[in-house]
């Protein structure tokens, strides 16, 4: 079993739709949770990070963590064609080794 | 503020050769991590360097080795290349090893092994 599971998609939505991206993780010791966006042939770009259960909002993006069910989500409101990319969830901690464990990534296409 | 840079952008090698990839960390960051990203997969942690010392290693064989220099730039060396080493190699820097949760990635080096 992978430590972080993520549906690879692809996910195709019309412009303006609300997008929901999800991951599950297996290790309850994980302390921090991130979402990265990766455009084709580019490095991952940090979108959001959070340490605790609950919601964190930044513009059109909301990250949600439920530690009791080991479930993390990213919601994108009013999706735009420029949001078309691969979205990677990642988790890590509690050690100081800096090891991030990534999901497989979900490919999102937002159609105009 | 300069972001994370990596060189070269692309590289083609043959099986059995050796390769060196380079990374310059973001200004003010003293910690560098290396990841391997196979096509269609998420990045996998290779190792991390903090103040010129290895600070954690993933499940990669010893032929993957690294260095960090006093200016916090870093190299990834891979010996005896295998076909499965073909991947995007990503470098990420963070402010400190205690800030591993906010790692900023470079654009990557795409390695093709023939």
mmCIF file with all atom_site columns, C-alpha atoms in Angstrom:
data_model
loop_
_atom_site.group_PDB
_atom_site.id
_atom_site.type_symbol
_atom_site.label_atom_id
_atom_site.label_alt_id
_atom_site.label_comp_id
_atom_site.label_asym_id
_atom_site.label_entity_id
_atom_site.label_seq_id
_atom_site.pdbx_PDB_ins_code
_atom_site.Cartn_x
_atom_site.Cartn_y
_atom_site.Cartn_z
_atom_site.occupancy
_atom_site.B_iso_or_equiv
_atom_site.pdbx_formal_charge
_atom_site.auth_seq_id
_atom_site.auth_comp_id
_atom_site.auth_asym_id
_atom_site.auth_atom_id
_atom_site.pdbx_PDB_model_num
ATOM 1   C CA . UNK A 1 1   ? 0.000   0.000  0.000   1.00 0.00 ? 1   UNK A CA 1
ATOM 2   C CA . UNK A 1 2   ? 1.320   3.426  -0.941  1.00 0.00 ? 2   UNK A CA 1
ATOM 3   C CA . UNK A 1 3   ? 1.706   5.909  1.903   1.00 0.00 ? 3   UNK A CA 1
ATOM 4   C CA . UNK A 1 4   ? -0.239  8.531  -0.053  1.00 0.00 ? 4   UNK A CA 1
ATOM 5   C CA . UNK A 1 5   ? -2.949  7.558  -2.519  1.00 0.00 ? 5   UNK A CA 1
ATOM 6   C CA . UNK A 1 6   ? -4.240  9.936  -5.171  1.00 0.00 ? 6   UNK A CA 1
ATOM 7   C CA . UNK A 1 7   ? -6.507  9.256  -8.132  1.00 0.00 ? 7   UNK A CA 1
ATOM 8   C CA . UNK A 1 8   ? -4.502  10.141 -11.264 1.00 0.00 ? 8   UNK A CA 1
ATOM 9   C CA . UNK A 1 9   ? -7.581  11.140 -13.262 1.00 0.00 ? 9   UNK A CA 1
ATOM 10  C CA . UNK A 1 10  ? -7.631  12.734 -15.746 1.00 0.00 ? 10  UNK A CA 1
ATOM 11  C CA . UNK A 1 11  ? -10.331 15.075 -14.541 1.00 0.00 ? 11  UNK A CA 1
ATOM 12  C CA . UNK A 1 12  ? -12.031 17.321 -17.096 1.00 0.00 ? 12  UNK A CA 1
ATOM 13  C CA . UNK A 1 13  ? -14.379 20.136 -16.058 1.00 0.00 ? 13  UNK A CA 1
ATOM 14  C CA . UNK A 1 14  ? -15.940 23.176 -17.752 1.00 0.00 ? 14  UNK A CA 1
ATOM 15  C CA . UNK A 1 15  ? -14.662 26.635 -16.959 1.00 0.00 ? 15  UNK A CA 1
ATOM 16  C CA . UNK A 1 16  ? -16.253 28.036 -13.812 1.00 0.00 ? 16  UNK A CA 1
ATOM 17  C CA . UNK A 1 17  ? -16.834 24.644 -12.178 1.00 0.00 ? 17  UNK A CA 1
ATOM 18  C CA . UNK A 1 18  ? -15.842 23.792 -8.617  1.00 0.00 ? 18  UNK A CA 1
ATOM 19  C CA . UNK A 1 19  ? -13.062 21.212 -8.622  1.00 0.00 ? 19  UNK A CA 1
ATOM 20  C CA . UNK A 1 20  ? -12.474 18.736 -5.811  1.00 0.00 ? 20  UNK A CA 1
ATOM 21  C CA . UNK A 1 21  ? -9.143  16.906 -5.594  1.00 0.00 ? 21  UNK A CA 1
ATOM 22  C CA . UNK A 1 22  ? -8.494  14.308 -2.924  1.00 0.00 ? 22  UNK A CA 1
ATOM 23  C CA . UNK A 1 23  ? -5.816  12.170 -1.298  1.00 0.00 ? 23  UNK A CA 1
ATOM 24  C CA . UNK A 1 24  ? -5.675  9.639  1.483   1.00 0.00 ? 24  UNK A CA 1
ATOM 25  C CA . UNK A 1 25  ? -2.637  8.804  3.597   1.00 0.00 ? 25  UNK A CA 1
ATOM 26  C CA . UNK A 1 26  ? -1.778  5.891  5.809   1.00 0.00 ? 26  UNK A CA 1
ATOM 27  C CA . UNK A 1 27  ? 0.577   7.176  8.522   1.00 0.00 ? 27  UNK A CA 1
ATOM 28  C CA . UNK A 1 28  ? -1.087  9.035  11.383  1.00 0.00 ? 28  UNK A CA 1
ATOM 29  C CA . UNK A 1 29  ? 2.329   10.481 12.330  1.00 0.00 ? 29  UNK A CA 1
ATOM 30  C CA . UNK A 1 30  ? 2.292   12.811 9.313   1.00 0.00 ? 30  UNK A CA 1
ATOM 31  C CA . UNK A 1 31  ? 2.077   16.362 10.567  1.00 0.00 ? 31  UNK A CA 1
ATOM 32  C CA . UNK A 1 32  ? 2.022   18.672 7.575   1.00 0.00 ? 32  UNK A CA 1
ATOM 33  C CA . UNK A 1 33  ? 0.144   18.585 4.328   1.00 0.00 ? 33  UNK A CA 1
ATOM 34  C CA . UNK A 1 34  ? 0.787   20.391 1.079   1.00 0.00 ? 34  UNK A CA 1
ATOM 35  C CA . UNK A 1 35  ? -0.667  20.838 -2.366  1.00 0.00 ? 35  UNK A CA 1
ATOM 36  C CA . UNK A 1 36  ? 1.590   21.502 -5.312  1.00 0.00 ? 36  UNK A CA 1
ATOM 37  C CA . UNK A 1 37  ? 0.646   22.450 -8.874  1.00 0.00 ? 37  UNK A CA 1
ATOM 38  C CA . UNK A 1 38  ? 2.816   21.216 -11.723 1.00 0.00 ? 38  UNK A CA 1
ATOM 39  C CA . UNK A 1 39  ? 2.494   22.438 -15.278 1.00 0.00 ? 39  UNK A CA 1
ATOM 40  C CA . UNK A 1 40  ? 3.763   20.239 -18.066 1.00 0.00 ? 40  UNK A CA 1
ATOM 41  C CA . UNK A 1 41  ? 7.576   19.999 -18.125 1.00 0.00 ? 41  UNK A CA 1
ATOM 42  C CA . UNK A 1 42  ? 7.927   22.316 -15.106 1.00 0.00 ? 42  UNK A CA 1
ATOM 43  C CA . UNK A 1 43  ? 8.808   21.845 -11.445 1.00 0.00 ? 43  UNK A CA 1
ATOM 44  C CA . UNK A 1 44  ? 6.060   21.632 -8.796  1.00 0.00 ? 44  UNK A CA 1
ATOM 45  C CA . UNK A 1 45  ? 4.847   24.967 -7.410  1.00 0.00 ? 45  UNK A CA 1
ATOM 46  C CA . UNK A 1 46  ? 3.768   25.132 -3.776  1.00 0.00 ? 46  UNK A CA 1
ATOM 47  C CA . UNK A 1 47  ? 0.106   26.159 -3.598  1.00 0.00 ? 47  UNK A CA 1
ATOM 48  C CA . UNK A 1 48  ? -0.883  25.619 0.013   1.00 0.00 ? 48  UNK A CA 1
ATOM 49  C CA . UNK A 1 49  ? 0.303   23.969 3.198   1.00 0.00 ? 49  UNK A CA 1
ATOM 50  C CA . UNK A 1 50  ? -1.349  23.283 6.512   1.00 0.00 ? 50  UNK A CA 1
ATOM 51  C CA . UNK A 1 51  ? -0.529  21.564 9.781   1.00 0.00 ? 51  UNK A CA 1
ATOM 52  C CA . UNK A 1 52  ? -3.870  20.841 11.327  1.00 0.00 ? 52  UNK A CA 1
ATOM 53  C CA . UNK A 1 53  ? -7.290  19.470 10.643  1.00 0.00 ? 53  UNK A CA 1
ATOM 54  C CA . UNK A 1 54  ? -9.706  21.981 9.211   1.00 0.00 ? 54  UNK A CA 1
ATOM 55  C CA . UNK A 1 55  ? -9.831  24.361 6.287   1.00 0.00 ? 55  UNK A CA 1
ATOM 56  C CA . UNK A 1 56  ? -7.335  26.862 4.930   1.00 0.00 ? 56  UNK A CA 1
ATOM 57  C CA . UNK A 1 57  ? -8.402  29.300 2.241   1.00 0.00 ? 57  UNK A CA 1
ATOM 58  C CA . UNK A 1 58  ? -6.320  31.306 -0.224  1.00 0.00 ? 58  UNK A CA 1
ATOM 59  C CA . UNK A 1 59  ? -8.236  33.077 -2.967  1.00 0.00 ? 59  UNK A CA 1
ATOM 60  C CA . UNK A 1 60  ? -10.027 30.497 -5.094  1.00 0.00 ? 60  UNK A CA 1
ATOM 61  C CA . UNK A 1 61  ? -8.256  27.611 -3.349  1.00 0.00 ? 61  UNK A CA 1
ATOM 62  C CA . UNK A 1 62  ? -9.309  25.840 -0.150  1.00 0.00 ? 62  UNK A CA 1
ATOM 63  C CA . UNK A 1 63  ? -7.275  23.059 1.443   1.00 0.00 ? 63  UNK A CA 1
ATOM 64  C CA . UNK A 1 64  ? -9.030  20.728 3.837   1.00 0.00 ? 64  UNK A CA 1
ATOM 65  C CA . UNK A 1 65  ? -7.466  18.161 6.170   1.00 0.00 ? 65  UNK A CA 1
ATOM 66  C CA . UNK A 1 66  ? -9.310  15.525 8.204   1.00 0.00 ? 66  UNK A CA 1
ATOM 67  C CA . UNK A 1 67  ? -6.723  13.756 10.345  1.00 0.00 ? 67  UNK A CA 1
ATOM 68  C CA . UNK A 1 68  ? -9.286  11.394 11.862  1.00 0.00 ? 68  UNK A CA 1
ATOM 69  C CA . UNK A 1 69  ? -9.980  9.859  8.464   1.00 0.00 ? 69  UNK A CA 1
ATOM 70  C CA . UNK A 1 70  ? -6.513  10.611 7.003   1.00 0.00 ? 70  UNK A CA 1
ATOM 71  C CA . UNK A 1 71  ? -8.082  12.504 4.117   1.00 0.00 ? 71  UNK A CA 1
ATOM 72  C CA . UNK A 1 72  ? -6.877  15.692 2.438   1.00 0.00 ? 72  UNK A CA 1
ATOM 73  C CA . UNK A 1 73  ? -8.674  17.743 -0.189  1.00 0.00 ? 73  UNK A CA 1
ATOM 74  C CA . UNK A 1 74  ? -8.133  20.739 -2.417  1.00 0.00 ? 74  UNK A CA 1
ATOM 75  C CA . UNK A 1 75  ? -11.096 22.703 -3.732  1.00 0.00 ? 75  UNK A CA 1
ATOM 76  C CA . UNK A 1 76  ? -10.783 25.137 -6.623  1.00 0.00 ? 76  UNK A CA 1
ATOM 77  C CA . UNK A 1 77  ? -13.644 27.587 -7.082  1.00 0.00 ? 77  UNK A CA 1
ATOM 78  C CA . UNK A 1 78  ? -14.460 29.275 -10.395 1.00 0.00 ? 78  UNK A CA 1
ATOM 79  C CA . UNK A 1 79  ? -11.936 27.120 -12.215 1.00 0.00 ? 79  UNK A CA 1
ATOM 80  C CA . UNK A 1 80  ? -10.064 28.680 -15.134 1.00 0.00 ? 80  UNK A CA 1
ATOM 81  C CA . UNK A 1 81  ? -8.314  27.160 -18.165 1.00 0.00 ? 81  UNK A CA 1
ATOM 82  C CA . UNK A 1 82  ? -5.045  28.347 -16.597 1.00 0.00 ? 82  UNK A CA 1
ATOM 83  C CA . UNK A 1 83  ? -5.719  25.929 -13.714 1.00 0.00 ? 83  UNK A CA 1
ATOM 84  C CA . UNK A 1 84  ? -5.143  23.036 -16.129 1.00 0.00 ? 84  UNK A CA 1
ATOM 85  C CA . UNK A 1 85  ? -2.181  21.197 -14.612 1.00 0.00 ? 85  UNK A CA 1
ATOM 86  C CA . UNK A 1 86  ? -1.252  18.214 -12.478 1.00 0.00 ? 86  UNK A CA 1
ATOM 87  C CA . UNK A 1 87  ? -2.020  18.643 -8.771  1.00 0.00 ? 87  UNK A CA 1
ATOM 88  C CA . UNK A 1 88  ? 0.158   16.799 -6.293  1.00 0.00 ? 88  UNK A CA 1
ATOM 89  C CA . UNK A 1 89  ? -0.671  16.257 -2.654  1.00 0.00 ? 89  UNK A CA 1
ATOM 90  C CA . UNK A 1 90  ? 2.251   15.773 -0.286  1.00 0.00 ? 90  UNK A CA 1
ATOM 91  C CA . UNK A 1 91  ? 2.747   15.066 3.364   1.00 0.00 ? 91  UNK A CA 1
ATOM 92  C CA . UNK A 1 92  ? 5.577   14.674 5.821   1.00 0.00 ? 92  UNK A CA 1
ATOM 93  C CA . UNK A 1 93  ? 6.832   14.898 9.384   1.00 0.00 ? 93  UNK A CA 1
ATOM 94  C CA . UNK A 1 94  ? 7.436   14.620 12.248  1.00 0.00 ? 94  UNK A CA 1
ATOM 95  C CA . UNK A 1 95  ? 11.178  14.087 11.760  1.00 0.00 ? 95  UNK A CA 1
ATOM 96  C CA . UNK A 1 96  ? 13.576  16.697 10.480  1.00 0.00 ? 96  UNK A CA 1
ATOM 97  C CA . UNK A 1 97  ? 14.671  14.627 7.492   1.00 0.00 ? 97  UNK A CA 1
ATOM 98  C CA . UNK A 1 98  ? 12.666  16.846 5.203   1.00 0.00 ? 98  UNK A CA 1
ATOM 99  C CA . UNK A 1 99  ? 11.222  13.895 3.356   1.00 0.00 ? 99  UNK A CA 1
ATOM 100 C CA . UNK A 1 100 ? 8.036   14.779 1.554   1.00 0.00 ? 100 UNK A CA 1
ATOM 101 C CA . UNK A 1 101 ? 5.843   11.915 0.391   1.00 0.00 ? 101 UNK A CA 1
ATOM 102 C CA . UNK A 1 102 ? 3.841   12.680 -2.707  1.00 0.00 ? 102 UNK A CA 1
ATOM 103 C CA . UNK A 1 103 ? 0.744   11.250 -4.238  1.00 0.00 ? 103 UNK A CA 1
ATOM 104 C CA . UNK A 1 104 ? 0.767   10.227 -7.885  1.00 0.00 ? 104 UNK A CA 1
ATOM 105 C CA . UNK A 1 105 ? -0.819  13.510 -8.960  1.00 0.00 ? 105 UNK A CA 1
ATOM 106 C CA . UNK A 1 106 ? -4.196  14.253 -10.537 1.00 0.00 ? 106 UNK A CA 1
ATOM 107 C CA . UNK A 1 107 ? -4.260  15.727 -14.039 1.00 0.00 ? 107 UNK A CA 1
ATOM 108 C CA . UNK A 1 108 ? -6.892  18.455 -14.340 1.00 0.00 ? 108 UNK A CA 1
ATOM 109 C CA . UNK A 1 109 ? -8.175  19.974 -17.569 1.00 0.00 ? 109 UNK A CA 1
ATOM 110 C CA . UNK A 1 110 ? -10.454 23.003 -17.436 1.00 0.00 ? 110 UNK A CA 1
ATOM 111 C CA . UNK A 1 111 ? -12.213 23.500 -20.755 1.00 0.00 ? 111 UNK A CA 1
ATOM 112 C CA . UNK A 1 112 ? -13.182 27.030 -21.910 1.00 0.00 ? 112 UNK A CA 1
ATOM 113 C CA . UNK B 2 1   ? 15.054  37.125 -4.833  1.00 0.00 ? 1   UNK B CA 1
ATOM 114 C CA . UNK B 2 2   ? 16.351  34.345 -7.087  1.00 0.00 ? 2   UNK B CA 1
ATOM 115 C CA . UNK B 2 3   ? 14.454  31.074 -7.112  1.00 0.00 ? 3   UNK B CA 1
ATOM 116 C CA . UNK B 2 4   ? 15.825  27.557 -7.311  1.00 0.00 ? 4   UNK B CA 1
ATOM 117 C CA . UNK B 2 5   ? 17.771  26.909 -10.493 1.00 0.00 ? 5   UNK B CA 1
ATOM 118 C CA . UNK B 2 6   ? 18.954  23.627 -11.967 1.00 0.00 ? 6   UNK B CA 1
ATOM 119 C CA . UNK B 2 7   ? 21.328  22.658 -14.747 1.00 0.00 ? 7   UNK B CA 1
ATOM 120 C CA . UNK B 2 8   ? 21.351  21.241 -17.282 1.00 0.00 ? 8   UNK B CA 1
ATOM 121 C CA . UNK B 2 9   ? 17.745  21.329 -18.474 1.00 0.00 ? 9   UNK B CA 1
ATOM 122 C CA . UNK B 2 10  ? 18.002  18.133 -20.463 1.00 0.00 ? 10  UNK B CA 1
ATOM 123 C CA . UNK B 2 11  ? 20.576  15.378 -20.607 1.00 0.00 ? 11  UNK B CA 1
ATOM 124 C CA . UNK B 2 12  ? 20.937  12.188 -22.628 1.00 0.00 ? 12  UNK B CA 1
ATOM 125 C CA . UNK B 2 13  ? 23.259  9.453  -21.408 1.00 0.00 ? 13  UNK B CA 1
ATOM 126 C CA . UNK B 2 14  ? 23.819  5.799  -22.176 1.00 0.00 ? 14  UNK B CA 1
ATOM 127 C CA . UNK B 2 15  ? 23.544  2.910  -19.772 1.00 0.00 ? 15  UNK B CA 1
ATOM 128 C CA . UNK B 2 16  ? 26.577  2.529  -17.508 1.00 0.00 ? 16  UNK B CA 1
ATOM 129 C CA . UNK B 2 17  ? 27.644  6.177  -17.731 1.00 0.00 ? 17  UNK B CA 1
ATOM 130 C CA . UNK B 2 18  ? 27.821  8.625  -14.844 1.00 0.00 ? 18  UNK B CA 1
ATOM 131 C CA . UNK B 2 19  ? 25.975  11.940 -14.555 1.00 0.00 ? 19  UNK B CA 1
ATOM 132 C CA . UNK B 2 20  ? 26.179  15.045 -12.367 1.00 0.00 ? 20  UNK B CA 1
ATOM 133 C CA . UNK B 2 21  ? 23.205  17.370 -11.915 1.00 0.00 ? 21  UNK B CA 1
ATOM 134 C CA . UNK B 2 22  ? 23.465  20.779 -10.272 1.00 0.00 ? 22  UNK B CA 1
ATOM 135 C CA . UNK B 2 23  ? 21.176  22.920 -8.169  1.00 0.00 ? 23  UNK B CA 1
ATOM 136 C CA . UNK B 2 24  ? 21.382  26.431 -6.754  1.00 0.00 ? 24  UNK B CA 1
ATOM 137 C CA . UNK B 2 25  ? 19.119  26.977 -3.781  1.00 0.00 ? 25  UNK B CA 1
ATOM 138 C CA . UNK B 2 26  ? 16.883  29.979 -3.246  1.00 0.00 ? 26  UNK B CA 1
ATOM 139 C CA . UNK B 2 27  ? 18.600  32.915 -1.589  1.00 0.00 ? 27  UNK B CA 1
ATOM 140 C CA . UNK B 2 28  ? 18.747  32.466 2.197   1.00 0.00 ? 28  UNK B CA 1
ATOM 141 C CA . UNK B 2 29  ? 17.926  28.745 2.089   1.00 0.00 ? 29  UNK B CA 1
ATOM 142 C CA . UNK B 2 30  ? 20.449  26.316 3.624   1.00 0.00 ? 30  UNK B CA 1
ATOM 143 C CA . UNK B 2 31  ? 18.648  23.031 2.954   1.00 0.00 ? 31  UNK B CA 1
ATOM 144 C CA . UNK B 2 32  ? 18.423  21.210 -0.366  1.00 0.00 ? 32  UNK B CA 1
ATOM 145 C CA . UNK B 2 33  ? 16.419  18.079 -1.158  1.00 0.00 ? 33  UNK B CA 1
ATOM 146 C CA . UNK B 2 34  ? 16.548  15.964 -4.302  1.00 0.00 ? 34  UNK B CA 1
ATOM 147 C CA . UNK B 2 35  ? 13.634  14.055 -5.795  1.00 0.00 ? 35  UNK B CA 1
ATOM 148 C CA . UNK B 2 36  ? 13.187  11.717 -8.754  1.00 0.00 ? 36  UNK B CA 1
ATOM 149 C CA . UNK B 2 37  ? 9.946   11.974 -10.718 1.00 0.00 ? 37  UNK B CA 1
ATOM 150 C CA . UNK B 2 38  ? 9.207   9.203  -13.203 1.00 0.00 ? 38  UNK B CA 1
ATOM 151 C CA . UNK B 2 39  ? 6.704   9.911  -15.942 1.00 0.00 ? 39  UNK B CA 1
ATOM 152 C CA . UNK B 2 40  ? 3.149   9.945  -14.589 1.00 0.00 ? 40  UNK B CA 1
ATOM 153 C CA . UNK B 2 41  ? 4.287   9.583  -10.976 1.00 0.00 ? 41  UNK B CA 1
ATOM 154 C CA . UNK B 2 42  ? 4.766   11.875 -8.014  1.00 0.00 ? 42  UNK B CA 1
ATOM 155 C CA . UNK B 2 43  ? 8.277   12.891 -6.944  1.00 0.00 ? 43  UNK B CA 1
ATOM 156 C CA . UNK B 2 44  ? 10.193  10.397 -4.794  1.00 0.00 ? 44  UNK B CA 1
ATOM 157 C CA . UNK B 2 45  ? 12.620  11.597 -2.125  1.00 0.00 ? 45  UNK B CA 1
ATOM 158 C CA . UNK B 2 46  ? 16.270  10.744 -2.820  1.00 0.00 ? 46  UNK B CA 1
ATOM 159 C CA . UNK B 2 47  ? 18.061  12.638 -0.016  1.00 0.00 ? 47  UNK B CA 1
ATOM 160 C CA . UNK B 2 48  ? 18.394  15.976 1.726   1.00 0.00 ? 48  UNK B CA 1
ATOM 161 C CA . UNK B 2 49  ? 21.447  18.082 2.548   1.00 0.00 ? 49  UNK B CA 1
ATOM 162 C CA . UNK B 2 50  ? 21.580  20.510 5.436   1.00 0.00 ? 50  UNK B CA 1
ATOM 163 C CA . UNK B 2 51  ? 24.687  22.658 5.965   1.00 0.00 ? 51  UNK B CA 1
ATOM 164 C CA . UNK B 2 52  ? 26.812  20.332 3.792   1.00 0.00 ? 52  UNK B CA 1
ATOM 165 C CA . UNK B 2 53  ? 25.767  17.124 5.616   1.00 0.00 ? 53  UNK B CA 1
ATOM 166 C CA . UNK B 2 54  ? 23.320  14.469 4.424   1.00 0.00 ? 54  UNK B CA 1
ATOM 167 C CA . UNK B 2 55  ? 20.179  14.793 6.527   1.00 0.00 ? 55  UNK B CA 1
ATOM 168 C CA . UNK B 2 56  ? 18.005  11.856 5.529   1.00 0.00 ? 56  UNK B CA 1
ATOM 169 C CA . UNK B 2 57  ? 17.906  9.488  2.602   1.00 0.00 ? 57  UNK B CA 1
ATOM 170 C CA . UNK B 2 58  ? 15.129  7.735  0.716   1.00 0.00 ? 58  UNK B CA 1
ATOM 171 C CA . UNK B 2 59  ? 15.081  4.240  -0.723  1.00 0.00 ? 59  UNK B CA 1
ATOM 172 C CA . UNK B 2 60  ? 17.731  4.762  -3.404  1.00 0.00 ? 60  UNK B CA 1
ATOM 173 C CA . UNK B 2 61  ? 20.921  2.703  -3.926  1.00 0.00 ? 61  UNK B CA 1
ATOM 174 C CA . UNK B 2 62  ? 24.404  4.048  -3.033  1.00 0.00 ? 62  UNK B CA 1
ATOM 175 C CA . UNK B 2 63  ? 25.132  4.843  -6.677  1.00 0.00 ? 63  UNK B CA 1
ATOM 176 C CA . UNK B 2 64  ? 22.993  7.935  -6.031  1.00 0.00 ? 64  UNK B CA 1
ATOM 177 C CA . UNK B 2 65  ? 25.188  10.347 -4.104  1.00 0.00 ? 65  UNK B CA 1
ATOM 178 C CA . UNK B 2 66  ? 25.278  14.039 -3.436  1.00 0.00 ? 66  UNK B CA 1
ATOM 179 C CA . UNK B 2 67  ? 27.179  17.020 -2.191  1.00 0.00 ? 67  UNK B CA 1
ATOM 180 C CA . UNK B 2 68  ? 26.318  20.397 -0.767  1.00 0.00 ? 68  UNK B CA 1
ATOM 181 C CA . UNK B 2 69  ? 28.768  23.273 -0.988  1.00 0.00 ? 69  UNK B CA 1
ATOM 182 C CA . UNK B 2 70  ? 29.430  26.147 1.461   1.00 0.00 ? 70  UNK B CA 1
ATOM 183 C CA . UNK B 2 71  ? 27.191  28.431 -0.619  1.00 0.00 ? 71  UNK B CA 1
ATOM 184 C CA . UNK B 2 72  ? 24.427  25.781 -0.182  1.00 0.00 ? 72  UNK B CA 1
ATOM 185 C CA . UNK B 2 73  ? 24.335  24.824 -3.850  1.00 0.00 ? 73  UNK B CA 1
ATOM 186 C CA . UNK B 2 74  ? 24.217  21.084 -4.414  1.00 0.00 ? 74  UNK B CA 1
ATOM 187 C CA . UNK B 2 75  ? 25.070  18.271 -6.807  1.00 0.00 ? 75  UNK B CA 1
ATOM 188 C CA . UNK B 2 76  ? 23.410  14.941 -7.441  1.00 0.00 ? 76  UNK B CA 1
ATOM 189 C CA . UNK B 2 77  ? 25.661  12.245 -8.876  1.00 0.00 ? 77  UNK B CA 1
ATOM 190 C CA . UNK B 2 78  ? 24.415  9.004  -10.341 1.00 0.00 ? 78  UNK B CA 1
ATOM 191 C CA . UNK B 2 79  ? 26.880  6.261  -11.267 1.00 0.00 ? 79  UNK B CA 1
ATOM 192 C CA . UNK B 2 80  ? 26.358  3.209  -13.474 1.00 0.00 ? 80  UNK B CA 1
ATOM 193 C CA . UNK B 2 81  ? 23.219  4.619  -15.070 1.00 0.00 ? 81  UNK B CA 1
ATOM 194 C CA . UNK B 2 82  ? 20.334  2.241  -15.708 1.00 0.00 ? 82  UNK B CA 1
ATOM 195 C CA . UNK B 2 83  ? 17.416  2.633  -18.102 1.00 0.00 ? 83  UNK B CA 1
ATOM 196 C CA . UNK B 2 84  ? 15.036  3.087  -15.125 1.00 0.00 ? 84  UNK B CA 1
ATOM 197 C CA . UNK B 2 85  ? 16.996  6.167  -14.048 1.00 0.00 ? 85  UNK B CA 1
ATOM 198 C CA . UNK B 2 86  ? 15.297  8.065  -16.885 1.00 0.00 ? 86  UNK B CA 1
ATOM 199 C CA . UNK B 2 87  ? 13.206  10.662 -15.071 1.00 0.00 ? 87  UNK B CA 1
ATOM 200 C CA . UNK B 2 88  ? 12.823  14.313 -14.121 1.00 0.00 ? 88  UNK B CA 1
ATOM 201 C CA . UNK B 2 89  ? 15.226  15.126 -11.283 1.00 0.00 ? 89  UNK B CA 1
ATOM 202 C CA . UNK B 2 90  ? 13.977  17.879 -9.024  1.00 0.00 ? 90  UNK B CA 1
ATOM 203 C CA . UNK B 2 91  ? 15.838  19.939 -6.505  1.00 0.00 ? 91  UNK B CA 1
ATOM 204 C CA . UNK B 2 92  ? 13.959  21.729 -3.722  1.00 0.00 ? 92  UNK B CA 1
ATOM 205 C CA . UNK B 2 93  ? 15.275  24.219 -1.218  1.00 0.00 ? 93  UNK B CA 1
ATOM 206 C CA . UNK B 2 94  ? 13.894  25.241 2.139   1.00 0.00 ? 94  UNK B CA 1
ATOM 207 C CA . UNK B 2 95  ? 14.774  27.907 4.667   1.00 0.00 ? 95  UNK B CA 1
ATOM 208 C CA . UNK B 2 96  ? 16.029  25.374 7.178   1.00 0.00 ? 96  UNK B CA 1
ATOM 209 C CA . UNK B 2 97  ? 15.659  21.655 7.812   1.00 0.00 ? 97  UNK B CA 1
ATOM 210 C CA . UNK B 2 98  ? 12.972  22.555 10.329  1.00 0.00 ? 98  UNK B CA 1
ATOM 211 C CA . UNK B 2 99  ? 10.981  24.111 7.499   1.00 0.00 ? 99  UNK B CA 1
ATOM 212 C CA . UNK B 2 100 ? 10.831  21.015 5.356   1.00 0.00 ? 100 UNK B CA 1
ATOM 213 C CA . UNK B 2 101 ? 7.125   21.561 4.926   1.00 0.00 ? 101 UNK B CA 1
ATOM 214 C CA . UNK B 2 102 ? 7.755   24.573 2.682   1.00 0.00 ? 102 UNK B CA 1
ATOM 215 C CA . UNK B 2 103 ? 10.058  23.291 -0.004  1.00 0.00 ? 103 UNK B CA 1
ATOM 216 C CA . UNK B 2 104 ? 10.398  25.275 -3.208  1.00 0.00 ? 104 UNK B CA 1
ATOM 217 C CA . UNK B 2 105 ? 11.215  23.340 -6.340  1.00 0.00 ? 105 UNK B CA 1
ATOM 218 C CA . UNK B 2 106 ? 13.376  24.142 -9.308  1.00 0.00 ? 106 UNK B CA 1
ATOM 219 C CA . UNK B 2 107 ? 12.348  23.413 -12.907 1.00 0.00 ? 107 UNK B CA 1
ATOM 220 C CA . UNK B 2 108 ? 14.105  20.052 -12.921 1.00 0.00 ? 108 UNK B CA 1
ATOM 221 C CA . UNK B 2 109 ? 16.614  18.242 -15.125 1.00 0.00 ? 109 UNK B CA 1
ATOM 222 C CA . UNK B 2 110 ? 15.158  15.715 -17.530 1.00 0.00 ? 110 UNK B CA 1
ATOM 223 C CA . UNK B 2 111 ? 17.520  12.747 -17.806 1.00 0.00 ? 111 UNK B CA 1
ATOM 224 C CA . UNK B 2 112 ? 17.128  10.187 -20.568 1.00 0.00 ? 112 UNK B CA 1
ATOM 225 C CA . UNK B 2 113 ? 19.165  6.987  -20.360 1.00 0.00 ? 113 UNK B CA 1
ATOM 226 C CA . UNK B 2 114 ? 19.477  5.020  -23.608 1.00 0.00 ? 114 UNK B CA 1
#
